[in-house]
PDB file of C-alpha atoms and ligand atoms in Angstrom:
ATOM      1  CA  MET G   1     -10.834 -14.406 -46.907  1.00  0.00           C
ATOM      2  CA  LYS G   2      -7.778 -14.475 -49.141  1.00  0.00           C
ATOM      3  CA  HIS G   3      -4.345 -13.097 -48.268  1.00  0.00           C
ATOM      4  CA  LEU G   4      -1.114 -12.858 -50.264  1.00  0.00           C
ATOM      5  CA  ILE G   5       1.732 -14.161 -48.128  1.00  0.00           C
ATOM      6  CA  THR G   6       3.587 -16.226 -50.747  1.00  0.00           C
ATOM      7  CA  THR G   7       2.929 -16.792 -54.442  1.00  0.00           C
ATOM      8  CA  SER G   8       1.584 -20.276 -53.628  1.00  0.00           C
ATOM      9  CA  ASP G   9      -1.515 -18.541 -52.204  1.00  0.00           C
ATOM     10  CA  PHE G  10      -2.617 -18.113 -55.838  1.00  0.00           C
ATOM     11  CA  SER G  11      -3.306 -21.019 -58.210  1.00  0.00           C
ATOM     12  CA  ILE G  12      -2.079 -20.888 -61.809  1.00  0.00           C
ATOM     13  CA  GLU G  13      -5.648 -20.105 -62.914  1.00  0.00           C
ATOM     14  CA  GLU G  14      -5.880 -17.263 -60.388  1.00  0.00           C
ATOM     15  CA  ILE G  15      -2.561 -15.815 -61.591  1.00  0.00           C
ATOM     16  CA  GLU G  16      -3.723 -16.008 -65.209  1.00  0.00           C
ATOM     17  CA  ALA G  17      -6.948 -14.180 -64.281  1.00  0.00           C
ATOM     18  CA  LEU G  18      -4.898 -11.650 -62.311  1.00  0.00           C
ATOM     19  CA  TYR G  19      -2.820 -10.955 -65.422  1.00  0.00           C
ATOM     20  CA  GLU G  20      -5.993 -10.332 -67.460  1.00  0.00           C
ATOM     21  CA  ASP G  21      -6.790  -7.532 -65.017  1.00  0.00           C
ATOM     22  CA  THR G  22      -3.144  -6.399 -65.089  1.00  0.00           C
ATOM     23  CA  ARG G  23      -3.430  -5.919 -68.863  1.00  0.00           C
ATOM     24  CA  MET G  24      -6.614  -3.924 -68.325  1.00  0.00           C
ATOM     25  CA  PHE G  25      -4.751  -1.680 -65.824  1.00  0.00           C
ATOM     26  CA  ASN G  26      -1.567  -1.416 -67.897  1.00  0.00           C
ATOM     27  CA  ASP G  27      -2.115   2.238 -68.836  1.00  0.00           C
ATOM     28  CA  LEU G  28      -2.063   2.988 -65.064  1.00  0.00           C
ATOM     29  CA  GLN G  29      -5.080   5.277 -65.357  1.00  0.00           C
ATOM     30  CA  SER G  30      -7.441   5.982 -62.463  1.00  0.00           C
ATOM     31  CA  ASN G  31     -10.720   4.123 -61.982  1.00  0.00           C
ATOM     32  CA  SER G  32     -13.157   3.538 -59.158  1.00  0.00           C
ATOM     33  CA  TYR G  33     -12.935  -0.226 -58.480  1.00  0.00           C
ATOM     34  CA  LEU G  34     -11.963   0.437 -54.853  1.00  0.00           C
ATOM     35  CA  SER G  35     -13.721   3.710 -54.279  1.00  0.00           C
ATOM     36  CA  GLY G  36     -14.618   4.125 -50.601  1.00  0.00           C
ATOM     37  CA  LYS G  37     -12.055   1.505 -49.495  1.00  0.00           C
ATOM     38  CA  VAL G  38      -9.166   2.202 -47.119  1.00  0.00           C
ATOM     39  CA  VAL G  39      -5.781   0.504 -47.420  1.00  0.00           C
ATOM     40  CA  VAL G  40      -3.121   0.689 -44.684  1.00  0.00           C
ATOM     41  CA  THR G  41       0.597   0.409 -45.509  1.00  0.00           C
ATOM     42  CA  LEU G  42       2.934  -0.578 -42.723  1.00  0.00           C
ATOM     43  CA  PHE G  43       6.605  -0.671 -43.736  1.00  0.00           C
ATOM     44  CA  PHE G  44       9.078  -1.639 -41.020  1.00  0.00           C
ATOM     45  CA  GLU G  45      11.933  -1.881 -43.561  1.00  0.00           C
ATOM     46  CA  ASN G  46      13.151   0.632 -46.161  1.00  0.00           C
ATOM     47  CA  SER G  47      11.343   0.703 -49.435  1.00  0.00           C
ATOM     48  CA  THR G  48      11.186   3.024 -52.417  1.00  0.00           C
ATOM     49  CA  ARG G  49       9.537   1.080 -55.224  1.00  0.00           C
ATOM     50  CA  THR G  50       7.294  -1.380 -53.421  1.00  0.00           C
ATOM     51  CA  ARG G  51       5.730   1.118 -51.072  1.00  0.00           C
ATOM     52  CA  SER G  52       5.116   3.819 -53.688  1.00  0.00           C
ATOM     53  CA  SER G  53       3.945   1.187 -56.160  1.00  0.00           C
ATOM     54  CA  PHE G  54       1.357  -0.195 -53.712  1.00  0.00           C
ATOM     55  CA  GLU G  55       0.234   3.285 -52.709  1.00  0.00           C
ATOM     56  CA  ILE G  56      -0.115   4.500 -56.298  1.00  0.00           C
ATOM     57  CA  ALA G  57      -1.908   1.237 -57.209  1.00  0.00           C
ATOM     58  CA  ALA G  58      -4.436   1.710 -54.378  1.00  0.00           C
ATOM     59  CA  LYS G  59      -4.993   5.380 -55.264  1.00  0.00           C
ATOM     60  CA  ARG G  60      -5.407   4.613 -58.974  1.00  0.00           C
ATOM     61  CA  LEU G  61      -8.195   2.223 -57.944  1.00  0.00           C
ATOM     62  CA  GLY G  62      -9.890   5.010 -56.003  1.00  0.00           C
ATOM     63  CA  ALA G  63      -8.965   3.759 -52.497  1.00  0.00           C
ATOM     64  CA  GLN G  64      -7.717   5.970 -49.672  1.00  0.00           C
ATOM     65  CA  VAL G  65      -4.268   5.103 -48.328  1.00  0.00           C
ATOM     66  CA  VAL G  66      -3.143   5.433 -44.718  1.00  0.00           C
ATOM     67  CA  SER G  67       0.642   5.039 -44.413  1.00  0.00           C
ATOM     68  CA  LEU G  68       1.729   4.446 -40.888  1.00  0.00           C
ATOM     69  CA  ASP G  69       4.952   6.225 -40.095  1.00  0.00           C
ATOM     70  CA  VAL G  70       6.574   3.399 -38.189  1.00  0.00           C
ATOM     71  CA  GLY G  71       9.233   5.651 -36.666  1.00  0.00           C
ATOM     72  CA  THR G  72       6.626   7.811 -34.897  1.00  0.00           C
ATOM     73  CA  SER G  73       4.020   5.112 -34.223  1.00  0.00           C
ATOM     74  CA  SER G  74       3.445   3.427 -30.863  1.00  0.00           C
ATOM     75  CA  ARG G  75       6.000   0.764 -31.814  1.00  0.00           C
ATOM     76  CA  SER G  76       8.590   3.207 -30.528  1.00  0.00           C
ATOM     77  CA  LYS G  77       6.578   3.340 -27.264  1.00  0.00           C
ATOM     78  CA  GLY G  78       6.982  -0.388 -26.759  1.00  0.00           C
ATOM     79  CA  GLU G  79       3.794  -1.778 -28.323  1.00  0.00           C
ATOM     80  CA  THR G  80       4.177  -5.207 -29.954  1.00  0.00           C
ATOM     81  CA  ILE G  81       3.543  -5.506 -33.653  1.00  0.00           C
ATOM     82  CA  PHE G  82       0.616  -7.846 -32.944  1.00  0.00           C
ATOM     83  CA  ASP G  83      -1.040  -5.200 -30.775  1.00  0.00           C
ATOM     84  CA  THR G  84      -0.358  -2.492 -33.363  1.00  0.00           C
ATOM     85  CA  VAL G  85      -2.002  -4.624 -36.046  1.00  0.00           C
ATOM     86  CA  ALA G  86      -4.932  -5.559 -33.767  1.00  0.00           C
ATOM     87  CA  ASN G  87      -5.538  -1.846 -33.134  1.00  0.00           C
ATOM     88  CA  LEU G  88      -5.360  -0.994 -36.822  1.00  0.00           C
ATOM     89  CA  ASN G  89      -7.695  -3.901 -37.567  1.00  0.00           C
ATOM     90  CA  ALA G  90     -10.222  -2.506 -35.063  1.00  0.00           C
ATOM     91  CA  MET G  91     -10.449   0.573 -37.309  1.00  0.00           C
ATOM     92  CA  LYS G  92     -11.776  -1.731 -40.073  1.00  0.00           C
ATOM     93  CA  PRO G  93      -9.368  -1.103 -42.960  1.00  0.00           C
ATOM     94  CA  ASP G  94     -10.026  -3.037 -46.191  1.00  0.00           C
ATOM     95  CA  ALA G  95      -6.440  -4.335 -46.482  1.00  0.00           C
ATOM     96  CA  ILE G  96      -3.127  -4.141 -44.631  1.00  0.00           C
ATOM     97  CA  ILE G  97       0.111  -4.163 -46.648  1.00  0.00           C
ATOM     98  CA  ILE G  98       3.113  -5.000 -44.519  1.00  0.00           C
ATOM     99  CA  ARG G  99       6.885  -5.245 -44.909  1.00  0.00           C
ATOM    100  CA  HIS G 100       8.982  -6.514 -42.019  1.00  0.00           C
ATOM    101  CA  SER G 101      12.495  -7.868 -41.535  1.00  0.00           C
ATOM    102  CA  GLU G 102      11.224 -10.973 -39.719  1.00  0.00           C
ATOM    103  CA  CYS G 103      10.593 -14.024 -41.929  1.00  0.00           C
ATOM    104  CA  GLY G 104       7.004 -15.245 -41.585  1.00  0.00           C
ATOM    105  CA  LEU G 105       5.662 -12.218 -39.746  1.00  0.00           C
ATOM    106  CA  PRO G 106       2.989 -11.200 -42.315  1.00  0.00           C
ATOM    107  CA  GLY G 107       1.701 -14.796 -42.370  1.00  0.00           C
ATOM    108  CA  SER G 108       1.442 -14.871 -38.584  1.00  0.00           C
ATOM    109  CA  LEU G 109      -0.998 -11.935 -38.662  1.00  0.00           C
ATOM    110  CA  ILE G 110      -3.714 -13.481 -40.795  1.00  0.00           C
ATOM    111  CA  ASP G 111      -5.685 -14.965 -37.855  1.00  0.00           C
ATOM    112  CA  LYS G 112      -5.641 -11.628 -36.072  1.00  0.00           C
ATOM    113  CA  VAL G 113      -7.333  -9.487 -38.698  1.00  0.00           C
ATOM    114  CA  ASP G 114     -10.626  -9.219 -40.591  1.00  0.00           C
ATOM    115  CA  CYS G 115      -9.099  -7.959 -43.844  1.00  0.00           C
ATOM    116  CA  PRO G 116      -6.570  -9.265 -46.390  1.00  0.00           C
ATOM    117  CA  ILE G 117      -2.888  -9.081 -45.449  1.00  0.00           C
ATOM    118  CA  LEU G 118      -0.484  -8.450 -48.329  1.00  0.00           C
ATOM    119  CA  ASN G 119       3.152  -9.361 -47.783  1.00  0.00           C
ATOM    120  CA  ALA G 120       5.356  -6.602 -49.211  1.00  0.00           C
ATOM    121  CA  GLY G 121       8.542  -8.508 -48.257  1.00  0.00           C
ATOM    122  CA  ASP G 122       9.439 -10.438 -45.097  1.00  0.00           C
ATOM    123  CA  GLY G 123      13.158 -10.703 -44.406  1.00  0.00           C
ATOM    124  CA  MET G 124      14.826 -13.179 -46.740  1.00  0.00           C
ATOM    125  CA  ASN G 125      11.644 -15.216 -47.012  1.00  0.00           C
ATOM    126  CA  ALA G 126       9.328 -13.940 -49.732  1.00  0.00           C
ATOM    127  CA  HIS G 127       8.410 -10.988 -51.918  1.00  0.00           C
ATOM    128  CA  PRO G 128       5.364 -12.325 -53.740  1.00  0.00           C
ATOM    129  CA  THR G 129       4.289  -9.163 -55.576  1.00  0.00           C
ATOM    130  CA  GLN G 130       7.826  -8.712 -56.956  1.00  0.00           C
ATOM    131  CA  ALA G 131       7.862 -12.276 -58.322  1.00  0.00           C
ATOM    132  CA  LEU G 132       4.366 -11.804 -59.779  1.00  0.00           C
ATOM    133  CA  LEU G 133       5.454  -8.643 -61.590  1.00  0.00           C
ATOM    134  CA  ASP G 134       8.669 -10.304 -62.790  1.00  0.00           C
ATOM    135  CA  LEU G 135       6.686 -13.228 -64.197  1.00  0.00           C
ATOM    136  CA  PHE G 136       4.200 -10.842 -65.838  1.00  0.00           C
ATOM    137  CA  THR G 137       7.077  -8.951 -67.515  1.00  0.00           C
ATOM    138  CA  ILE G 138       8.510 -12.240 -68.837  1.00  0.00           C
ATOM    139  CA  ILE G 139       5.109 -13.501 -70.055  1.00  0.00           C
ATOM    140  CA  GLU G 140       4.383 -10.272 -71.927  1.00  0.00           C
ATOM    141  CA  HIS G 141       7.834 -10.233 -73.508  1.00  0.00           C
ATOM    142  CA  PHE G 142       7.524 -13.794 -74.798  1.00  0.00           C
ATOM    143  CA  ASP G 143       3.871 -13.440 -75.826  1.00  0.00           C
ATOM    144  CA  GLY G 144       2.807 -15.971 -73.243  1.00  0.00           C
ATOM    145  CA  LYS G 145       5.243 -18.664 -74.488  1.00  0.00           C
ATOM    146  CA  THR G 146       7.175 -19.340 -71.304  1.00  0.00           C
ATOM    147  CA  GLN G 147       7.389 -23.155 -71.452  1.00  0.00           C
ATOM    148  CA  GLY G 148      11.033 -24.271 -71.702  1.00  0.00           C
ATOM    149  CA  LYS G 149      12.500 -20.817 -71.103  1.00  0.00           C
ATOM    150  CA  LYS G 150      15.512 -20.468 -68.786  1.00  0.00           C
ATOM    151  CA  ILE G 151      16.403 -17.603 -66.473  1.00  0.00           C
ATOM    152  CA  ALA G 152      19.824 -16.973 -64.897  1.00  0.00           C
ATOM    153  CA  ILE G 153      19.376 -15.420 -61.449  1.00  0.00           C
ATOM    154  CA  VAL G 154      22.694 -13.701 -60.807  1.00  0.00           C
ATOM    155  CA  GLY G 155      24.224 -12.529 -57.541  1.00  0.00           C
ATOM    156  CA  ASP G 156      23.353 -12.699 -53.886  1.00  0.00           C
ATOM    157  CA  VAL G 157      20.641 -15.317 -54.271  1.00  0.00           C
ATOM    158  CA  LYS G 158      20.955 -16.797 -50.796  1.00  0.00           C
ATOM    159  CA  THR G 159      19.665 -13.743 -48.943  1.00  0.00           C
ATOM    160  CA  SER G 160      17.284 -12.506 -51.635  1.00  0.00           C
ATOM    161  CA  ARG G 161      13.555 -12.809 -50.992  1.00  0.00           C
ATOM    162  CA  VAL G 162      13.053 -11.869 -54.651  1.00  0.00           C
ATOM    163  CA  ALA G 163      15.024 -14.941 -55.712  1.00  0.00           C
ATOM    164  CA  ALA G 164      13.259 -17.080 -53.092  1.00  0.00           C
ATOM    165  CA  SER G 165       9.842 -16.146 -54.492  1.00  0.00           C
ATOM    166  CA  ASN G 166      10.885 -16.404 -58.136  1.00  0.00           C
ATOM    167  CA  VAL G 167      12.410 -19.888 -57.892  1.00  0.00           C
ATOM    168  CA  LYS G 168       9.051 -21.129 -56.605  1.00  0.00           C
ATOM    169  CA  LEU G 169       6.813 -19.206 -58.989  1.00  0.00           C
ATOM    170  CA  LEU G 170       8.632 -19.358 -62.344  1.00  0.00           C
ATOM    171  CA  PRO G 171       8.807 -23.176 -62.644  1.00  0.00           C
ATOM    172  CA  ARG G 172       4.987 -23.296 -62.318  1.00  0.00           C
ATOM    173  CA  PHE G 173       4.955 -21.498 -65.695  1.00  0.00           C
ATOM    174  CA  GLY G 174       7.600 -23.751 -67.271  1.00  0.00           C
ATOM    175  CA  ILE G 175      10.603 -21.463 -66.665  1.00  0.00           C
ATOM    176  CA  GLU G 176      13.788 -23.041 -65.298  1.00  0.00           C
ATOM    177  CA  PRO G 177      15.818 -20.880 -62.877  1.00  0.00           C
ATOM    178  CA  ILE G 178      19.608 -21.351 -63.006  1.00  0.00           C
ATOM    179  CA  ILE G 179      21.516 -19.796 -60.126  1.00  0.00           C
ATOM    180  CA  VAL G 180      24.701 -17.898 -61.029  1.00  0.00           C
ATOM    181  CA  ALA G 181      26.657 -16.956 -57.920  1.00  0.00           C
ATOM    182  CA  PRO G 182      29.818 -17.544 -55.941  1.00  0.00           C
ATOM    183  CA  GLU G 183      29.348 -20.516 -53.586  1.00  0.00           C
ATOM    184  CA  HIS G 184      28.718 -18.321 -50.538  1.00  0.00           C
ATOM    185  CA  PHE G 185      25.771 -16.644 -52.309  1.00  0.00           C
ATOM    186  CA  GLN G 186      24.227 -19.876 -53.651  1.00  0.00           C
ATOM    187  CA  PHE G 187      21.283 -21.729 -52.070  1.00  0.00           C
ATOM    188  CA  GLU G 188      22.188 -24.523 -49.675  1.00  0.00           C
ATOM    189  CA  ASN G 189      20.456 -27.863 -50.366  1.00  0.00           C
ATOM    190  CA  SER G 190      18.730 -26.887 -53.569  1.00  0.00           C
ATOM    191  CA  ASP G 191      17.727 -29.045 -56.527  1.00  0.00           C
ATOM    192  CA  LEU G 192      18.295 -26.102 -58.836  1.00  0.00           C
ATOM    193  CA  ARG G 193      21.271 -25.956 -61.155  1.00  0.00           C
ATOM    194  CA  GLN G 194      23.846 -23.612 -59.607  1.00  0.00           C
ATOM    195  CA  VAL G 195      26.963 -22.378 -61.418  1.00  0.00           C
ATOM    196  CA  ASN G 196      29.726 -19.924 -60.592  1.00  0.00           C
ATOM    197  CA  SER G 197      29.870 -17.896 -63.757  1.00  0.00           C
ATOM    198  CA  LEU G 198      27.369 -16.384 -66.185  1.00  0.00           C
ATOM    199  CA  SER G 199      29.568 -17.382 -69.139  1.00  0.00           C
ATOM    200  CA  GLU G 200      28.728 -21.042 -68.378  1.00  0.00           C
ATOM    201  CA  VAL G 201      25.036 -20.517 -69.162  1.00  0.00           C
ATOM    202  CA  ILE G 202      24.753 -17.286 -71.167  1.00  0.00           C
ATOM    203  CA  ASP G 203      24.212 -19.167 -74.442  1.00  0.00           C
ATOM    204  CA  GLU G 204      21.250 -21.123 -73.108  1.00  0.00           C
ATOM    205  CA  VAL G 205      19.266 -18.564 -71.095  1.00  0.00           C
ATOM    206  CA  ASP G 206      16.438 -16.331 -72.319  1.00  0.00           C
ATOM    207  CA  VAL G 207      16.369 -14.005 -69.308  1.00  0.00           C
ATOM    208  CA  VAL G 208      18.977 -12.706 -66.849  1.00  0.00           C
ATOM    209  CA  MET G 209      17.807 -11.390 -63.484  1.00  0.00           C
ATOM    210  CA  SER G 210      20.521  -9.466 -61.655  1.00  0.00           C
ATOM    211  CA  LEU G 211      20.234  -8.961 -57.876  1.00  0.00           C
ATOM    212  CA  ARG G 212      21.657  -6.493 -55.408  1.00  0.00           C
ATOM    213  CA  THR G 213      24.216  -7.691 -52.886  1.00  0.00           C
ATOM    214  CA  GLN G 214      22.187  -7.540 -49.665  1.00  0.00           C
ATOM    215  CA  LEU G 215      24.932  -6.298 -47.337  1.00  0.00           C
ATOM    216  CA  GLU G 216      22.337  -5.553 -44.613  1.00  0.00           C
ATOM    217  CA  ARG G 217      21.594  -9.282 -44.327  1.00  0.00           C
ATOM    218  CA  HIS G 218      25.172 -10.559 -44.175  1.00  0.00           C
ATOM    219  CA  SER G 219      26.627 -11.678 -40.873  1.00  0.00           C
ATOM    220  CA  GLN G 220      30.150 -11.695 -42.294  1.00  0.00           C
ATOM    221  CA  VAL G 221      32.195  -9.689 -44.791  1.00  0.00           C
ATOM    222  CA  TYR G 222      32.626 -11.551 -48.086  1.00  0.00           C
ATOM    223  CA  TYR G 223      34.342  -8.840 -50.105  1.00  0.00           C
ATOM    224  CA  ASN G 224      36.575  -5.965 -49.113  1.00  0.00           C
ATOM    225  CA  SER G 225      34.837  -3.890 -51.726  1.00  0.00           C
ATOM    226  CA  LEU G 226      31.855  -4.477 -53.996  1.00  0.00           C
ATOM    227  CA  GLN G 227      34.169  -3.781 -56.959  1.00  0.00           C
ATOM    228  CA  GLU G 228      35.847  -7.096 -56.191  1.00  0.00           C
ATOM    229  CA  TYR G 229      32.467  -8.846 -56.521  1.00  0.00           C
ATOM    230  CA  ALA G 230      31.577  -6.778 -59.603  1.00  0.00           C
ATOM    231  CA  LYS G 231      34.642  -8.063 -61.508  1.00  0.00           C
ATOM    232  CA  ASP G 232      32.876 -11.427 -61.822  1.00  0.00           C
ATOM    233  CA  TYR G 233      29.158 -10.671 -61.483  1.00  0.00           C
ATOM    234  CA  CYS G 234      28.423  -7.224 -62.903  1.00  0.00           C
ATOM    235  CA  ILE G 235      26.281  -7.558 -66.052  1.00  0.00           C
ATOM    236  CA  THR G 236      28.170  -5.810 -68.845  1.00  0.00           C
ATOM    237  CA  SER G 237      27.793  -5.492 -72.600  1.00  0.00           C
ATOM    238  CA  GLU G 238      30.709  -7.934 -72.883  1.00  0.00           C
ATOM    239  CA  SER G 239      28.834 -10.578 -70.879  1.00  0.00           C
ATOM    240  CA  PHE G 240      25.649 -10.105 -72.981  1.00  0.00           C
ATOM    241  CA  GLY G 241      27.267  -9.674 -76.419  1.00  0.00           C
ATOM    242  CA  ASP G 242      24.543  -9.343 -79.062  1.00  0.00           C
ATOM    243  CA  ARG G 243      22.388 -12.119 -77.633  1.00  0.00           C
ATOM    244  CA  ASP G 244      18.630 -11.641 -77.559  1.00  0.00           C
ATOM    245  CA  ILE G 245      18.239 -11.807 -73.768  1.00  0.00           C
ATOM    246  CA  LEU G 246      15.890  -9.945 -71.446  1.00  0.00           C
ATOM    247  CA  LEU G 247      17.608  -8.192 -68.522  1.00  0.00           C
ATOM    248  CA  LEU G 248      15.667  -7.744 -65.256  1.00  0.00           C
ATOM    249  CA  HIS G 249      16.483  -6.385 -61.793  1.00  0.00           C
ATOM    250  CA  PRO G 250      14.101  -5.800 -58.854  1.00  0.00           C
ATOM    251  CA  GLY G 251      15.889  -2.570 -57.843  1.00  0.00           C
ATOM    252  CA  PRO G 252      17.565  -0.763 -56.258  1.00  0.00           C
ATOM    253  CA  VAL G 253      20.409  -1.235 -58.770  1.00  0.00           C
ATOM    254  CA  ASN G 254      23.960  -0.617 -57.654  1.00  0.00           C
ATOM    255  CA  ARG G 255      25.364   0.870 -60.847  1.00  0.00           C
ATOM    256  CA  ASN G 256      28.548  -0.786 -62.129  1.00  0.00           C
ATOM    257  CA  VAL G 257      28.291  -3.386 -59.370  1.00  0.00           C
ATOM    258  CA  ASP G 258      25.113  -5.233 -60.415  1.00  0.00           C
ATOM    259  CA  ILE G 259      24.771  -3.820 -63.951  1.00  0.00           C
ATOM    260  CA  SER G 260      27.096  -1.554 -65.954  1.00  0.00           C
ATOM    261  CA  ASP G 261      26.058   1.973 -66.996  1.00  0.00           C
ATOM    262  CA  GLU G 262      26.097   0.794 -70.583  1.00  0.00           C
ATOM    263  CA  MET G 263      23.706  -2.119 -69.962  1.00  0.00           C
ATOM    264  CA  LEU G 264      21.394   0.205 -68.026  1.00  0.00           C
ATOM    265  CA  GLU G 265      20.981   2.130 -71.302  1.00  0.00           C
ATOM    266  CA  ASP G 266      20.567  -1.045 -73.378  1.00  0.00           C
ATOM    267  CA  LYS G 267      17.196  -1.847 -74.984  1.00  0.00           C
ATOM    268  CA  ARG G 268      17.294  -5.372 -73.580  1.00  0.00           C
ATOM    269  CA  ASN G 269      17.057  -3.987 -70.064  1.00  0.00           C
ATOM    270  CA  LYS G 270      13.385  -3.956 -68.975  1.00  0.00           C
ATOM    271  CA  ILE G 271      13.842  -2.629 -65.445  1.00  0.00           C
ATOM    272  CA  LEU G 272      11.572   0.394 -65.846  1.00  0.00           C
ATOM    273  CA  GLU G 273       9.013  -1.805 -67.578  1.00  0.00           C
ATOM    274  CA  GLN G 274       9.110  -3.998 -64.445  1.00  0.00           C
ATOM    275  CA  VAL G 275       8.416  -0.897 -62.343  1.00  0.00           C
ATOM    276  CA  SER G 276       5.382   0.116 -64.447  1.00  0.00           C
ATOM    277  CA  ASN G 277       4.139  -3.468 -64.546  1.00  0.00           C
ATOM    278  CA  GLY G 278       4.519  -3.537 -60.760  1.00  0.00           C
ATOM    279  CA  VAL G 279       1.834  -0.881 -60.334  1.00  0.00           C
ATOM    280  CA  ALA G 280      -0.560  -2.656 -62.712  1.00  0.00           C
ATOM    281  CA  VAL G 281       0.040  -6.062 -61.082  1.00  0.00           C
ATOM    282  CA  ARG G 282      -0.542  -4.575 -57.613  1.00  0.00           C
ATOM    283  CA  MET G 283      -3.740  -2.893 -58.849  1.00  0.00           C
ATOM    284  CA  ALA G 284      -4.959  -6.303 -60.021  1.00  0.00           C
ATOM    285  CA  ILE G 285      -3.960  -7.911 -56.706  1.00  0.00           C
ATOM    286  CA  LEU G 286      -5.689  -5.249 -54.582  1.00  0.00           C
ATOM    287  CA  LYS G 287      -8.830  -5.509 -56.706  1.00  0.00           C
ATOM    288  CA  LYS G 288      -8.829  -9.304 -56.355  1.00  0.00           C
ATOM    289  CA  LEU G 289      -8.249  -9.387 -52.594  1.00  0.00           C
ATOM    290  CA  ILE G 290     -10.426  -6.471 -51.534  1.00  0.00           C
ATOM    291  CA  ASN G 291     -13.432  -6.918 -53.816  1.00  0.00           C
TER     292      ASN G 291
HETATM  293  N1  LIG M 301      13.662  -4.342 -53.511  1.00  0.00           N
HETATM  294  C1  LIG M 301      13.924  -5.749 -53.327  1.00  0.00           C
HETATM  295  C2  LIG M 301      13.520  -6.209 -51.931  1.00  0.00           C
HETATM  296  O1  LIG M 301      12.884  -5.479 -51.221  1.00  0.00           O
HETATM  297  C3  LIG M 301      15.312  -6.136 -53.670  1.00  0.00           C
HETATM  298  C4  LIG M 301      16.417  -5.465 -52.886  1.00  0.00           C
HETATM  299  O2  LIG M 301      16.195  -4.782 -51.893  1.00  0.00           O
HETATM  300  O3  LIG M 301      17.575  -5.669 -53.291  1.00  0.00           O
HETATM  301  O4  LIG M 301      13.817  -7.331 -51.577  1.00  0.00           O
END
């Protein structure tokens, strides 16, 4: 049985086949590929996009969705997550989608269940469906010609599971990630090129991915206010000029901290396209893993 814990669970050929299905699902219309199937979503961390995207994807495929309300589940009565999952598994769902703050937790469940586990984000570790939808958005924009392209990943890279998944996935398709961040937000011990300012690389990159500052994962205070950070790292029309660059962000965007109001209106920003692509990519993933 196949699970999706990190993007390395899928070969390049599997990802290419997945994107064929994604194109088929791109109008986000309903079908019956998963009719009669039941998908459980189990989110132990906040989520707006990923959870609704997975749930809409499953419903568009004709599956039923059971969303466990973690706050009122037996977790609050002291049950371990392993026991919760074992109990859910005994009800024979066709897939379990899980988000948790602990790195590696979704992967540790795969021996305990009889259905695919889909990692919807585990701590700072991985967010495979986000990276797969980011890559899909880039591939479609460049008509499949990704070899030699460069992407600046800007902001709080160190604690971002989106960045962690993208720096592993994108190079497999010939895209070089360049990290743009203050030293305290850069990766430690990385072979990637890391710079302090977007102006150093803006003339060579094809894509800019802005990230949110993940205050909830910081153990110390780096800035007295996010405005202080924004002075150097907010993506503005001045930083982009008239360059032909694609602007991405996994959401949620902190307006005028990550990206200026003006750039959020700019045609080069493909954030809502990422969101739509996210549903289609997740439809393709659910179809692949469940069928
Ligand atoms: N939505 C993304 C995540 O769950 C990015 C973020 O929260 O900033 O990791």
